Tab-separated table of C-alpha atoms and ligand atoms in Angstrom:
chain	number	residue	atom	x	y	z
A	1310	MET	CA	-58.719	12.852	16.063
A	1311	ALA	CA	-59.260	16.650	15.825
A	1312	GLU	CA	-58.062	18.261	12.659
A	1313	ALA	CA	-54.657	19.989	12.705
A	1314	MET	CA	-54.838	23.799	12.592
A	1315	PHE	CA	-52.278	23.934	9.822
A	1316	GLU	CA	-51.255	21.590	6.939
A	1317	ARG	CA	-47.622	22.796	7.001
A	1318	VAL	CA	-45.723	25.078	9.358
A	1319	ALA	CA	-42.188	26.295	8.661
A	1320	LEU	CA	-39.794	27.138	11.498
A	1321	ILE	CA	-36.913	29.212	10.356
A	1322	GLY	CA	-34.384	29.082	13.175
A	1323	LEU	CA	-34.270	26.064	15.502
A	1324	GLY	CA	-32.784	27.473	18.685
A	1325	LEU	CA	-34.539	27.740	22.052
A	1326	ILE	CA	-37.682	29.291	20.679
A	1327	GLY	CA	-37.820	27.386	17.441
A	1328	SER	CA	-37.306	23.980	19.060
A	1329	SER	CA	-39.768	24.805	21.901
A	1330	LEU	CA	-42.376	25.659	19.191
A	1331	ALA	CA	-41.642	22.304	17.444
A	1332	HIS	CA	-42.261	20.455	20.806
A	1333	ALA	CA	-45.320	22.492	21.650
A	1334	MET	CA	-46.866	21.926	18.214
A	1335	ARG	CA	-46.270	18.206	18.464
A	1336	ARG	CA	-47.790	18.068	21.956
A	1337	LYS	CA	-51.090	19.344	20.575
A	1338	LYS	CA	-50.726	17.995	16.973
A	1339	LEU	CA	-51.136	21.595	15.616
A	1340	ALA	CA	-49.621	20.919	12.176
A	1341	LYS	CA	-49.710	17.922	9.830
A	1342	HIS	CA	-46.117	18.762	8.807
A	1343	VAL	CA	-43.481	20.896	10.473
A	1344	ALA	CA	-40.596	21.955	8.226
A	1345	GLY	CA	-37.465	23.271	9.798
A	1346	HIS	CA	-34.424	25.300	8.626
A	1347	ALA	CA	-31.382	26.454	10.574
A	1348	ARG	CA	-28.315	28.272	9.193
A	1349	SER	CA	-25.582	25.869	10.201
A	1350	GLU	CA	-25.077	22.291	9.269
A	1351	ALA	CA	-24.511	21.446	12.933
A	1352	THR	CA	-27.939	22.660	13.984
A	1353	ARG	CA	-29.659	20.993	11.073
A	1354	GLY	CA	-27.861	17.721	12.002
A	1355	THR	CA	-29.017	17.966	15.600
A	1356	ALA	CA	-32.583	18.710	14.403
A	1357	LYS	CA	-32.606	15.628	12.208
A	1358	ARG	CA	-31.016	13.389	14.877
A	1359	ARG	CA	-33.554	14.463	17.486
A	1360	LYS	CA	-36.421	14.480	14.934
A	1361	LEU	CA	-37.349	17.955	16.039
A	1362	THR	CA	-39.259	18.650	12.835
A	1363	ASP	CA	-40.779	16.354	10.089
A	1364	SER	CA	-38.335	17.664	7.523
A	1365	VAL	CA	-35.135	19.728	7.752
A	1366	HIS	CA	-34.073	21.953	4.819
A	1367	GLU	CA	-30.845	23.405	3.744
A	1368	THR	CA	-32.401	26.641	2.588
A	1369	ALA	CA	-35.174	28.764	4.226
A	1370	GLY	CA	-36.826	29.042	0.825
A	1371	GLU	CA	-37.308	25.297	0.533
A	1372	ALA	CA	-38.630	25.113	4.114
A	1373	VAL	CA	-41.389	27.732	3.538
A	1374	GLU	CA	-42.629	26.374	0.236
A	1375	SER	CA	-46.396	25.641	0.556
A	1376	ALA	CA	-46.387	26.466	4.259
A	1377	ASP	CA	-49.561	28.064	5.695
A	1378	LEU	CA	-47.665	29.449	8.682
A	1379	VAL	CA	-44.063	30.564	8.636
A	1380	ILE	CA	-42.370	31.570	11.927
A	1381	LEU	CA	-39.051	33.366	11.959
A	1382	CYS	CA	-37.213	32.196	15.168
A	1383	VAL	CA	-33.906	33.947	14.529
A	1384	PRO	CA	-32.200	37.008	16.152
A	1385	VAL	CA	-34.005	40.248	15.397
A	1386	GLY	CA	-31.225	41.465	13.032
A	1387	ALA	CA	-31.616	38.406	10.748
A	1388	CYS	CA	-35.386	38.841	10.112
A	1389	GLY	CA	-35.152	41.358	7.292
A	1390	PRO	CA	-32.543	39.467	5.217
A	1391	ILE	CA	-34.391	36.204	5.687
A	1392	ALA	CA	-37.733	37.801	4.707
A	1393	LYS	CA	-36.015	39.034	1.529
A	1394	ASP	CA	-34.658	35.579	0.806
A	1395	ILE	CA	-37.946	33.652	1.314
A	1396	ALA	CA	-40.310	36.256	-0.285
A	1397	LYS	CA	-40.547	34.474	-3.641
A	1398	SER	CA	-41.312	31.102	-1.975
A	1399	LEU	CA	-44.148	32.228	0.281
A	1400	LYS	CA	-47.574	30.785	-0.488
A	1401	PRO	CA	-50.378	33.306	-1.223
A	1402	GLY	CA	-52.652	33.384	1.830
A	1403	ALA	CA	-49.949	32.285	4.214
A	1404	ILE	CA	-49.281	33.886	7.671
A	1405	LEU	CA	-45.751	35.106	8.238
A	1406	THR	CA	-44.890	35.850	11.813
A	1407	ASP	CA	-41.790	36.032	14.022
A	1408	VAL	CA	-40.777	35.736	17.751
A	1409	GLY	CA	-38.324	38.618	18.029
A	1410	SER	CA	-37.880	40.441	21.274
A	1411	VAL	CA	-38.089	43.840	19.463
A	1412	LYS	CA	-41.115	44.577	17.293
A	1413	GLY	CA	-40.669	48.083	15.581
A	1414	ALA	CA	-37.413	47.142	13.892
A	1415	VAL	CA	-38.803	43.808	12.652
A	1416	VAL	CA	-41.783	45.603	11.157
A	1417	ARG	CA	-39.423	48.141	9.502
A	1418	ASP	CA	-37.038	45.371	8.106
A	1419	VAL	CA	-39.656	42.752	7.055
A	1420	THR	CA	-42.647	44.600	5.715
A	1421	GLU	CA	-41.121	45.737	2.469
A	1422	HIS	CA	-40.404	42.173	1.433
A	1423	VAL	CA	-43.837	40.674	2.188
A	1424	PRO	CA	-45.635	39.792	-1.058
A	1425	ASP	CA	-49.266	40.777	-1.581
A	1426	GLY	CA	-51.647	38.214	-0.295
A	1427	VAL	CA	-49.279	37.034	2.600
A	1428	HIS	CA	-50.394	38.172	6.131
A	1429	PHE	CA	-47.487	39.479	8.118
A	1430	ILE	CA	-48.329	39.526	11.856
A	1431	PRO	CA	-45.353	40.102	14.099
A	1432	GLY	CA	-45.285	38.391	17.555
A	1433	HIS	CA	-43.211	37.957	20.698
A	1434	PRO	CA	-43.679	35.136	23.252
A	1435	ILE	CA	-42.631	36.592	26.687
A	1436	ALA	CA	-41.111	33.320	27.662
A	1437	GLY	CA	-37.543	32.085	27.699
A	1438	THR	CA	-34.555	30.797	29.576
A	1439	GLU	CA	-30.893	31.649	29.406
A	1440	GLN	CA	-30.293	28.508	27.303
A	1441	SER	CA	-29.949	28.567	23.506
A	1442	GLY	CA	-29.691	26.133	20.684
A	1443	PRO	CA	-31.746	23.239	19.297
A	1444	GLU	CA	-31.424	21.015	22.409
A	1445	SER	CA	-32.660	23.682	24.823
A	1446	GLY	CA	-36.302	23.695	23.839
A	1447	PHE	CA	-39.223	22.085	25.635
A	1448	ALA	CA	-42.915	21.937	25.054
A	1449	GLU	CA	-44.080	23.741	28.099
A	1450	LEU	CA	-42.024	26.910	27.617
A	1451	PHE	CA	-45.047	28.980	26.623
A	1452	ASP	CA	-47.537	27.525	29.174
A	1453	GLY	CA	-49.201	30.297	31.117
A	1454	ARG	CA	-46.934	32.961	29.549
A	1455	TRP	CA	-48.013	35.987	27.541
A	1456	CYS	CA	-47.499	36.183	23.811
A	1457	ILE	CA	-47.765	39.712	22.318
A	1458	LEU	CA	-48.955	40.193	18.781
A	1459	THR	CA	-48.483	43.503	17.019
A	1460	PRO	CA	-50.550	43.332	13.847
A	1461	PRO	CA	-50.107	46.449	11.608
A	1462	LYS	CA	-53.172	48.567	10.916
A	1463	GLY	CA	-55.359	46.930	8.257
A	1464	SER	CA	-54.229	43.370	9.062
A	1465	ASP	CA	-56.558	40.557	8.067
A	1466	ALA	CA	-58.728	39.914	11.037
A	1467	ALA	CA	-59.113	36.202	10.304
A	1468	ALA	CA	-55.284	35.734	10.025
A	1469	VAL	CA	-54.777	37.570	13.418
A	1470	SER	CA	-57.468	35.477	15.020
A	1471	LYS	CA	-55.867	32.254	13.678
A	1472	LEU	CA	-52.399	33.200	15.050
A	1473	GLU	CA	-53.980	34.021	18.386
A	1474	THR	CA	-55.649	30.605	18.451
A	1475	PHE	CA	-52.273	29.013	17.532
A	1476	TRP	CA	-50.462	30.672	20.453
A	1477	GLN	CA	-53.272	29.787	22.872
A	1478	ALA	CA	-52.893	26.122	21.700
A	1479	CYS	CA	-49.158	26.440	22.470
A	1480	GLY	CA	-50.189	27.284	26.065
A	1481	SER	CA	-49.968	31.115	25.981
A	1482	HIS	CA	-52.300	33.994	26.816
A	1483	VAL	CA	-52.384	36.461	23.948
A	1484	GLU	CA	-52.335	40.252	24.008
A	1485	VAL	CA	-52.535	42.543	20.967
A	1486	MET	CA	-50.799	45.943	21.039
A	1487	ASP	CA	-48.914	48.262	18.663
A	1488	ALA	CA	-45.215	47.604	18.065
A	1489	GLU	CA	-44.036	50.966	19.528
A	1490	HIS	CA	-45.834	50.346	22.854
A	1491	HIS	CA	-44.459	46.747	22.988
A	1492	ASP	CA	-40.882	48.065	22.561
A	1493	LEU	CA	-41.393	50.612	25.381
A	1494	VAL	CA	-42.856	48.112	27.792
A	1495	LEU	CA	-40.174	45.462	26.999
A	1496	ALA	CA	-37.408	47.986	27.327
A	1497	ILE	CA	-38.141	48.244	31.113
A	1498	THR	CA	-39.303	44.687	31.873
A	1499	SER	CA	-36.728	42.814	29.929
A	1500	HIS	CA	-34.107	44.742	28.022
A	1501	LEU	CA	-32.874	47.015	30.846
A	1502	PRO	CA	-32.638	44.095	33.354
A	1503	HIS	CA	-30.434	42.254	30.811
A	1504	LEU	CA	-28.242	45.288	30.381
A	1505	ILE	CA	-27.898	45.785	34.102
A	1506	ALA	CA	-26.990	42.054	34.459
A	1507	TYR	CA	-24.384	42.227	31.682
A	1508	ASN	CA	-22.980	45.408	33.346
A	1509	ILE	CA	-22.773	44.112	36.917
A	1510	VAL	CA	-21.228	40.838	35.819
A	1511	GLY	CA	-18.651	42.718	33.832
A	1512	THR	CA	-17.865	45.138	36.696
A	1513	ALA	CA	-17.493	42.217	39.172
A	1514	ALA	CA	-15.175	40.345	36.697
A	1515	ASP	CA	-13.031	43.434	36.261
A	1516	LEU	CA	-12.633	44.099	39.991
A	1517	GLU	CA	-9.055	43.342	40.648
A	1518	GLN	CA	-9.114	43.056	44.374
A	1519	VAL	CA	-11.796	40.283	44.147
A	1520	THR	CA	-10.455	37.102	42.775
A	1521	LYS	CA	-12.550	35.096	40.293
A	1522	SER	CA	-12.955	32.253	42.767
A	1523	GLU	CA	-14.389	34.546	45.402
A	1524	VAL	CA	-16.988	35.948	43.007
A	1525	ILE	CA	-18.097	32.358	42.240
A	1526	LYS	CA	-17.799	31.139	45.857
A	1527	TYR	CA	-19.976	33.876	47.385
A	1528	SER	CA	-22.252	34.249	44.450
A	1529	ALA	CA	-25.425	33.158	46.319
A	1530	GLY	CA	-25.798	36.670	47.680
A	1531	GLY	CA	-27.781	37.908	44.671
A	1532	PHE	CA	-24.922	38.027	42.149
A	1533	ARG	CA	-25.819	34.567	40.938
A	1534	ASP	CA	-29.186	35.653	39.575
A	1535	PHE	CA	-27.391	38.281	37.481
A	1536	THR	CA	-25.006	35.747	36.134
A	1537	ARG	CA	-27.918	33.544	35.055
A	1538	ILE	CA	-29.426	36.387	33.103
A	1539	ALA	CA	-26.050	37.428	31.675
A	1540	ALA	CA	-25.565	33.905	30.316
A	1541	SER	CA	-28.161	34.555	27.608
A	1542	ASP	CA	-27.198	34.400	23.934
A	1543	PRO	CA	-24.847	37.311	23.055
A	1544	VAL	CA	-25.965	37.672	19.452
A	1545	MET	CA	-29.694	37.772	20.404
A	1546	TRP	CA	-29.027	40.501	22.967
A	1547	ARG	CA	-26.684	42.525	20.771
A	1548	ASP	CA	-29.521	42.612	18.188
A	1549	VAL	CA	-32.078	43.602	20.888
A	1550	PHE	CA	-30.083	46.662	22.024
A	1551	LEU	CA	-29.136	47.769	18.461
A	1552	ASN	CA	-32.752	47.495	17.400
A	1553	ASN	CA	-34.557	49.072	20.389
A	1554	LYS	CA	-32.109	51.970	20.938
A	1555	GLU	CA	-34.569	54.725	21.638
A	1556	ALA	CA	-36.720	52.969	24.233
A	1557	VAL	CA	-33.710	51.402	26.025
A	1558	LEU	CA	-31.874	54.755	26.219
A	1559	GLU	CA	-35.123	56.422	27.541
A	1560	MET	CA	-35.473	53.778	30.214
A	1561	LEU	CA	-31.761	53.915	31.071
A	1562	GLY	CA	-31.992	57.691	31.625
A	1563	ARG	CA	-34.866	57.179	34.121
A	1564	PHE	CA	-32.981	54.276	35.793
A	1565	SER	CA	-29.838	56.419	36.248
A	1566	GLU	CA	-31.843	59.236	37.848
A	1567	ASP	CA	-33.406	56.838	40.301
A	1568	LEU	CA	-30.010	55.272	40.996
A	1569	SER	CA	-28.589	58.674	41.771
A	1570	ALA	CA	-31.516	59.289	44.254
A	1571	LEU	CA	-30.638	55.958	45.934
A	1572	GLN	CA	-26.951	56.904	46.009
A	1573	ARG	CA	-27.877	60.200	47.747
A	1574	ALA	CA	-30.148	58.394	50.249
A	1575	ILE	CA	-27.301	56.081	51.238
A	1576	ARG	CA	-24.799	58.952	51.504
A	1577	TRP	CA	-27.153	60.926	53.753
A	1578	SER	CA	-28.287	57.859	55.798
A	1579	ASP	CA	-31.827	58.407	54.653
A	1580	GLY	CA	-33.209	55.057	55.795
A	1581	ASP	CA	-36.843	56.113	55.152
A	1582	THR	CA	-36.253	56.479	51.454
A	1583	LEU	CA	-34.591	53.023	51.360
A	1584	ILE	CA	-37.408	51.391	53.294
A	1585	SER	CA	-40.127	53.024	51.104
A	1586	LEU	CA	-38.459	51.738	47.874
A	1587	PHE	CA	-37.725	48.260	49.178
A	1588	THR	CA	-41.238	47.864	50.459
A	1589	ARG	CA	-42.758	48.892	47.074
A	1590	ALA	CA	-40.358	46.552	45.290
A	1591	ARG	CA	-41.404	43.604	47.559
A	1592	GLU	CA	-45.022	44.283	46.693
A	1593	ILE	CA	-44.257	44.205	42.988
A	1594	ARG	CA	-42.605	40.748	43.432
A	1595	ARG	CA	-45.684	39.543	45.374
A	1596	GLY	CA	-47.844	40.845	42.459
A	1597	ILE	CA	-45.806	38.865	39.895
A	1598	ILE	CA	-46.272	35.615	41.890
A	1599	ALA	CA	-49.951	36.348	42.450
A	1600	ALA	CA	-50.365	36.780	38.624
A	1601	GLY	CA	-48.858	33.300	38.138
A	1602	GLN	CA	-45.773	34.651	36.334
A	1603	ASP	CA	-43.211	33.187	38.815
A	1604	THR	CA	-42.984	30.635	41.609
A	1605	PRO	CA	-43.007	31.560	45.292
A	1606	ALA	CA	-40.651	28.654	46.074
A	1607	PRO	CA	-37.590	29.788	48.008
A	1608	ASP	CA	-34.458	30.257	45.841
A	1609	PHE	CA	-36.775	30.820	42.836
A	1610	GLY	CA	-37.621	27.106	42.718
A	1611	ARG	CA	-34.074	26.398	41.720
A	1612	HIS	CA	-33.799	23.129	43.819
A	1613	GLY	CA	-34.299	20.011	41.764
A	1614	THR	CA	-34.233	21.939	38.474
A	1615	ASP	CA	-33.414	19.846	35.422
A	1616	HIS	CA	-32.026	22.026	32.702
A	1617	GLN	CA	-31.088	19.477	30.194
A	1618	SER	CA	-34.546	19.407	28.839
A	1619	GLY	CA	-34.634	17.944	25.341
A	1620	GLY	CA	-38.437	18.347	25.384
A	1621	SER	CA	-39.035	18.032	29.098
A	1622	SER	CA	-39.615	21.002	31.310
A	1623	PRO	CA	-37.069	22.790	33.516
A	1624	THR	CA	-38.863	24.613	36.316
A	1625	LEU	CA	-36.609	27.601	36.136
A	1626	LYS	CA	-37.918	29.993	33.411
A	1627	GLY	CA	-38.545	33.632	33.172
A	1628	PRO	CA	-39.936	36.374	31.024
A	1629	ARG	CA	-37.698	37.673	28.305
B	764	LIG	P1	-31.106	30.749	19.674
B	764	LIG	O1	-31.324	29.649	20.641
B	764	LIG	O2	-29.684	31.339	19.710
B	764	LIG	O3	-31.436	30.219	18.200
B	764	LIG	C1	-31.314	31.095	17.043
B	764	LIG	C2	-31.524	30.263	15.781
B	764	LIG	O4	-31.459	31.258	14.687
B	764	LIG	C3	-30.517	29.204	15.474
B	764	LIG	O5	-31.214	28.134	14.879
B	764	LIG	C4	-29.602	29.872	14.457
B	764	LIG	O6	-29.035	28.926	13.600
B	764	LIG	C5	-30.521	30.777	13.704
B	764	LIG	N1	-29.814	31.970	13.120
B	764	LIG	C6	-29.067	32.827	13.840
B	764	LIG	N2	-28.632	33.751	12.994
B	764	LIG	C7	-29.118	33.444	11.729
B	764	LIG	C8	-29.002	34.055	10.514
B	764	LIG	N3	-28.267	35.148	10.328
B	764	LIG	N4	-29.603	33.498	9.427
B	764	LIG	C9	-30.320	32.330	9.634
B	764	LIG	N5	-30.505	31.773	10.777
B	764	LIG	C10	-29.893	32.313	11.849
B	764	LIG	O7	-32.056	31.918	19.876
B	764	LIG	P2	-33.550	31.962	20.514
B	764	LIG	O8	-33.354	32.145	21.992
B	764	LIG	O9	-34.353	30.853	20.059
B	764	LIG	O10	-34.053	33.412	19.961
B	764	LIG	C11	-34.642	33.449	18.690
B	764	LIG	C12	-35.468	34.677	18.625
B	764	LIG	O11	-36.452	34.657	19.673
B	764	LIG	C13	-34.742	36.022	18.775
B	764	LIG	O12	-35.279	36.999	17.897
B	764	LIG	C14	-35.090	36.440	20.278
B	764	LIG	O13	-35.146	37.854	20.301
B	764	LIG	C15	-36.491	35.835	20.374
B	764	LIG	N6	-36.822	35.519	21.815
B	764	LIG	C16	-35.902	34.835	22.603
B	764	LIG	C17	-36.273	34.559	23.909
B	764	LIG	C18	-35.305	33.889	24.853
B	764	LIG	O14	-35.468	33.896	26.032
B	764	LIG	N7	-34.251	33.265	24.321
B	764	LIG	C19	-37.547	34.818	24.393
B	764	LIG	C20	-38.523	35.323	23.486
B	764	LIG	C21	-38.131	35.683	22.161
B	764	LIG	P3	-27.700	28.156	13.977
B	764	LIG	O15	-27.956	27.348	15.187
B	764	LIG	O16	-27.471	27.277	12.769
B	764	LIG	O17	-26.621	29.185	14.112
């Protein structure tokens, strides 16, 4: 049997991403021992019952003791306090990483707590679903998806390379970029779409002349896809917007200008402007499918989807 990449990996947070990593590591036997910690007794109980990790610990400090790789799988706003809490227990030479959807704020909040000799290399797997919690994970979540690493200047090259190999073994393609660039790109590809989804679902729910049952009954006309995105974890997304303010507000400004242009085109019956935008948008969708980042199946491959995964793969997944 090939040797495991790591003796001991600690997963701090056992929700969608933490539990998917546990499954992906087991699939390829990437660690001899996986230690897990979650904040609540309920999640720790589920992790034990489902044998998600080899051991489950009441404190994050216990979980990271003697770990070669520590992965923070918690909402962005929790990374700094947890880093402070575990600092004393981190093993010299260990790699500390995270999976947060914002990178600049995680670098700002975590770096000051990282002891000398520990390699802090932030990361973000661009893979997810709208599900959360310890039972939502599955081994294939990262297959064929990108994982972005944002090592600070002067990072240990061997540690970066080992983390790249780890994510590749979990099924991902890996890209390295700086944290600021990551936050700008993700603001438009992920954060703004979520904000728009939360907003449109809120607006529809508030519309008094449309009854709730009609919103649900006729939801196939596009609205349903927004409700799927808007079902994502509220705490995770609150933290994303509070921690990537500048980039999100910059993209929101551009979006509002473009929306005004569309509003004007509709008001003035300017069909050419509409056709030109819709044609460009269709090309972008085709490009995403050609790049293997979504399925061309009608209805987004929704038919026959099994979402109660518990380690098996639902077909419906999307970049986050
Ligand atoms: P999740 O399913 O809601 O799980 C979050 C986990 O973090 C839970 O185990 C929770 O413990 C724990 N946790 C929450 N607050 C904590 C705190 N203050 N201290 C200690 N533990 C805490 O979330 P997720 O989807 O896995 O997201 C985790 C991270 O991955 C986030 O930073 C998110 O930005 C990033 N991410 C998410 C996606 C996605 O699509 N969901 C994709 C890429 C990256 P309890 O269960 O005990 O409360």
